Amino acid sequence: MDGKRVIILAGGIGSGKSHVSSYIREKTAATVIDTDRVAKELMAPGQPGFERTVNLFGPRTVAADGTLDRGYLADCIYRDEAARRALNAAIHPAVRSEVARLIDAADTAVVIVETALAFEAGLDSLGDELWAVDVDEATRIRRLKTHRGMDTERAVAIMAAQMDSADLAARADVVIRNDDGTAFQAAVDAALGRREDDSEDTEFNQRQQR
């Protein structure tokens, strides 16, 4: 549909992007595109991403059930920057293409692209706005330990492999602080309303010029 509002909702692991996107969906009935899920689907057995990954990291990458051993793969890429870059180069173009297709297919007024790799995967250029979900490092580590069972070393390694949160916030159109609780909702409401106010101002100016 024409005129849809595409928001790239970016934030590192543990920032609570899914929590924020769920709230936006409740408010706007938005379509939410989870790029982690897109990548997993593209790396499933039989998909080109699966073969590319196995070619890069060898048969040890395949688990007993025939799917990718994501634990082993994570160990490879978060300890070796060259390996991470190679995997990203193999997978990110396909992810971007699929996200673009899903945006085009969406039939809602608002589309949210939820991602940890907005700039790294070239997803920033697919949206009208980029919102950064920001939270302090200690809170992110605590969430990862509590909700995903990670140890501190793994959490810190993954965070270090992603774009620095301050750099992401500096490049964003909107920054949503997502500390514990519901305080983030006011910032989301304000950002959603800003677009509506801008549209009303544009329509008013156009009427005045007639």
Short mmCIF file of C-alpha atoms in Angstrom, two decimals:
data_model
loop_
_atom_site.label_atom_id
_atom_site.label_comp_id
_atom_site.label_asym_id
_atom_site.label_seq_id
_atom_site.Cartn_x
_atom_site.Cartn_y
_atom_site.Cartn_z
CA MET A 1 0.00 0.00 0.00
CA ASP A 2 1.21 3.51 -0.75
CA GLY A 3 2.02 5.96 2.02
CA LYS A 4 3.02 3.36 4.59
CA ARG A 5 5.30 4.50 7.37
CA VAL A 6 8.39 2.30 7.66
CA ILE A 7 10.27 2.56 10.95
CA ILE A 8 13.65 0.86 11.35
CA LEU A 9 13.67 -0.05 15.05
CA ALA A 10 17.31 -0.65 15.88
CA GLY A 11 19.11 -1.65 19.04
CA GLY A 12 21.74 -4.04 20.27
CA ILE A 13 21.12 -7.35 21.95
CA GLY A 14 19.41 -6.93 25.31
CA SER A 15 18.06 -3.47 24.52
CA GLY A 16 14.45 -4.68 24.51
CA LYS A 17 13.57 -4.00 20.87
CA SER A 18 10.88 -6.68 20.88
CA HIS A 19 9.23 -5.10 23.92
CA VAL A 20 9.11 -1.75 22.17
CA SER A 21 7.92 -3.18 18.84
CA SER A 22 5.12 -5.06 20.61
CA TYR A 23 3.91 -1.81 22.12
CA ILE A 24 4.00 -0.05 18.74
CA ARG A 25 2.05 -2.93 17.21
CA GLU A 26 -0.59 -2.61 19.93
CA LYS A 27 -0.89 1.12 19.27
CA THR A 28 -0.88 1.05 15.46
CA ALA A 29 -1.64 -2.53 14.31
CA ALA A 30 1.74 -2.39 12.58
CA THR A 31 3.38 -5.18 10.66
CA VAL A 32 6.56 -6.20 12.50
CA ILE A 33 9.45 -7.69 10.53
CA ASP A 34 11.98 -9.39 12.82
CA THR A 35 15.27 -9.54 10.94
CA ASP A 36 16.66 -12.22 13.27
CA ARG A 37 13.79 -14.46 12.21
CA VAL A 38 14.30 -13.57 8.55
CA ALA A 39 17.98 -14.53 8.81
CA LYS A 40 17.16 -17.83 10.52
CA GLU A 41 14.68 -18.72 7.78
CA LEU A 42 17.25 -17.90 5.10
CA MET A 43 19.78 -20.12 6.87
CA ALA A 44 17.49 -23.12 7.22
CA PRO A 45 18.42 -26.42 5.52
CA GLY A 46 17.76 -26.20 1.80
CA GLN A 47 18.14 -22.43 1.72
CA PRO A 48 21.13 -20.71 0.07
CA GLY A 49 22.23 -19.23 3.38
CA PHE A 50 22.63 -22.70 4.87
CA GLU A 51 24.99 -23.83 2.14
CA ARG A 52 26.98 -20.61 2.29
CA THR A 53 27.42 -20.94 6.05
CA VAL A 54 28.54 -24.57 5.86
CA ASN A 55 30.97 -23.70 3.08
CA LEU A 56 32.47 -20.99 5.27
CA PHE A 57 32.71 -22.87 8.57
CA GLY A 58 32.76 -26.50 7.58
CA PRO A 59 30.62 -29.57 8.42
CA ARG A 60 31.09 -29.01 12.17
CA THR A 61 28.54 -26.21 11.75
CA VAL A 62 25.75 -28.76 11.14
CA ALA A 63 24.03 -30.14 14.24
CA ALA A 64 22.81 -33.72 14.64
CA ASP A 65 19.31 -32.75 13.49
CA GLY A 66 20.63 -31.33 10.22
CA THR A 67 20.15 -27.67 11.12
CA LEU A 68 22.90 -25.19 11.84
CA ASP A 69 24.54 -25.53 15.24
CA ARG A 70 23.93 -21.95 16.32
CA GLY A 71 25.94 -22.27 19.52
CA TYR A 72 29.01 -23.37 17.61
CA LEU A 73 28.44 -20.72 14.96
CA ALA A 74 28.12 -18.01 17.61
CA ASP A 75 31.40 -19.12 19.18
CA CYS A 76 33.07 -18.82 15.77
CA ILE A 77 31.84 -15.39 14.81
CA TYR A 78 32.02 -13.62 18.16
CA ARG A 79 35.61 -14.66 18.73
CA ASP A 80 36.83 -13.95 15.20
CA GLU A 81 36.05 -10.65 13.50
CA ALA A 82 37.15 -11.93 10.09
CA ALA A 83 34.75 -14.88 10.40
CA ARG A 84 31.94 -12.56 11.42
CA ARG A 85 32.57 -10.29 8.47
CA ALA A 86 32.62 -13.26 6.10
CA LEU A 87 29.29 -14.55 7.40
CA ASN A 88 27.73 -11.09 7.24
CA ALA A 89 28.89 -10.65 3.65
CA ALA A 90 27.33 -14.01 2.75
CA ILE A 91 23.98 -13.48 4.50
CA HIS A 92 23.20 -9.76 4.79
CA PRO A 93 22.40 -9.08 1.10
CA ALA A 94 19.78 -11.84 1.14
CA VAL A 95 18.34 -10.54 4.41
CA ARG A 96 18.06 -7.02 3.01
CA SER A 97 16.35 -8.27 -0.14
CA GLU A 98 13.84 -10.32 1.83
CA VAL A 99 13.09 -7.45 4.23
CA ALA A 100 12.49 -5.15 1.26
CA ARG A 101 10.08 -7.70 -0.18
CA LEU A 102 8.21 -8.02 3.12
CA ILE A 103 7.92 -4.25 3.45
CA ASP A 104 6.48 -4.02 -0.04
CA ALA A 105 4.02 -6.84 0.72
CA ALA A 106 2.82 -5.37 4.02
CA ASP A 107 -0.74 -4.06 3.94
CA THR A 108 -0.62 -1.97 7.12
CA ALA A 109 -0.10 1.77 7.49
CA VAL A 110 2.92 1.24 9.77
CA VAL A 111 5.73 -1.28 9.25
CA ILE A 112 8.36 -1.92 11.91
CA VAL A 113 11.69 -3.49 10.94
CA GLU A 114 13.20 -4.78 14.17
CA THR A 115 16.95 -5.25 13.88
CA ALA A 116 20.27 -5.24 15.71
CA LEU A 117 22.18 -4.54 12.50
CA ALA A 118 20.49 -1.58 10.84
CA PHE A 119 23.61 -0.08 9.29
CA GLU A 120 25.72 -3.21 9.09
CA ALA A 121 23.12 -4.96 6.91
CA GLY A 122 22.13 -1.85 4.94
CA LEU A 123 18.61 -1.88 6.38
CA ASP A 124 18.65 1.78 7.38
CA SER A 125 17.99 2.84 3.78
CA LEU A 126 14.76 0.82 3.64
CA GLY A 127 12.91 2.99 6.16
CA ASP A 128 11.46 6.46 6.50
CA GLU A 129 12.78 6.83 10.04
CA LEU A 130 15.33 5.12 12.24
CA TRP A 131 14.54 4.72 15.92
CA ALA A 132 17.26 3.59 18.32
CA VAL A 133 16.31 1.64 21.44
CA ASP A 134 18.85 2.60 24.07
CA VAL A 135 19.64 1.22 27.52
CA ASP A 136 22.76 1.10 29.67
CA GLU A 137 25.19 -1.77 29.31
CA ALA A 138 24.71 -3.15 32.82
CA THR A 139 20.96 -3.52 32.26
CA ARG A 140 21.53 -5.26 28.93
CA ILE A 141 23.92 -7.75 30.51
CA ARG A 142 21.50 -8.42 33.36
CA ARG A 143 18.66 -9.07 30.90
CA LEU A 144 20.79 -11.44 28.83
CA LYS A 145 21.84 -13.39 31.90
CA THR A 146 18.29 -13.55 33.27
CA HIS A 147 16.29 -14.18 30.12
CA ARG A 148 18.76 -16.01 27.86
CA GLY A 149 21.01 -17.72 30.36
CA MET A 150 24.16 -16.09 29.01
CA ASP A 151 27.24 -15.59 31.09
CA THR A 152 28.80 -12.14 31.28
CA GLU A 153 31.65 -13.02 28.92
CA ARG A 154 29.33 -14.13 26.12
CA ALA A 155 27.02 -11.13 26.59
CA VAL A 156 29.90 -8.66 26.47
CA ALA A 157 31.40 -10.36 23.39
CA ILE A 158 28.13 -10.13 21.46
CA MET A 159 27.58 -6.52 22.48
CA ALA A 160 31.12 -5.62 21.42
CA ALA A 161 30.50 -7.14 17.98
CA GLN A 162 27.52 -4.87 17.39
CA MET A 163 27.41 -1.16 16.68
CA ASP A 164 28.15 1.00 19.71
CA SER A 165 24.89 2.18 21.24
CA ALA A 166 26.05 5.80 21.46
CA ASP A 167 26.97 5.79 17.76
CA LEU A 168 23.61 4.28 16.88
CA ALA A 169 21.75 6.87 18.95
CA ALA A 170 23.70 9.68 17.29
CA ARG A 171 22.56 8.54 13.85
CA ALA A 172 18.93 7.91 14.81
CA ASP A 173 15.92 10.12 14.15
CA VAL A 174 14.38 9.05 17.46
CA VAL A 175 15.98 7.61 20.61
CA ILE A 176 13.81 5.48 22.90
CA ARG A 177 15.19 4.89 26.38
CA ASN A 178 14.08 1.42 27.44
CA ASP A 179 15.06 1.04 31.04
CA ASP A 180 12.94 -1.32 33.10
CA GLY A 181 9.27 -0.44 33.29
CA THR A 182 6.93 1.36 30.91
CA ALA A 183 8.56 4.80 30.79
CA PHE A 184 9.54 4.15 27.16
CA GLN A 185 5.88 4.29 26.15
CA ALA A 186 5.71 8.09 26.44
CA ALA A 187 8.65 8.49 24.07
CA VAL A 188 7.05 6.07 21.59
CA ASP A 189 3.72 7.89 21.77
CA ALA A 190 5.44 11.23 21.16
CA ALA A 191 7.40 9.89 18.19
CA LEU A 192 4.31 8.32 16.63
CA GLY A 193 2.38 11.55 17.10
CA ARG A 194 5.13 13.69 15.61
CA ARG A 195 4.59 12.15 12.16
CA GLU A 196 0.86 12.78 12.43
CA ASP A 197 1.49 16.41 13.41
CA ASP A 198 3.91 16.84 10.50
CA SER A 199 1.33 15.44 8.09
CA GLU A 200 -1.35 17.81 9.40
CA ASP A 201 1.01 20.78 9.04
CA THR A 202 1.81 19.78 5.45
CA GLU A 203 -1.86 19.45 4.55
CA PHE A 204 -2.60 22.83 6.15
CA ASN A 205 0.21 24.53 4.23
CA GLN A 206 -0.97 22.99 0.97
CA ARG A 207 -4.50 24.27 1.56
CA GLN A 208 -3.15 27.75 2.32
CA GLN A 209 -1.24 27.80 -0.95
CA ARG A 210 -4.29 26.99 -3.06
#
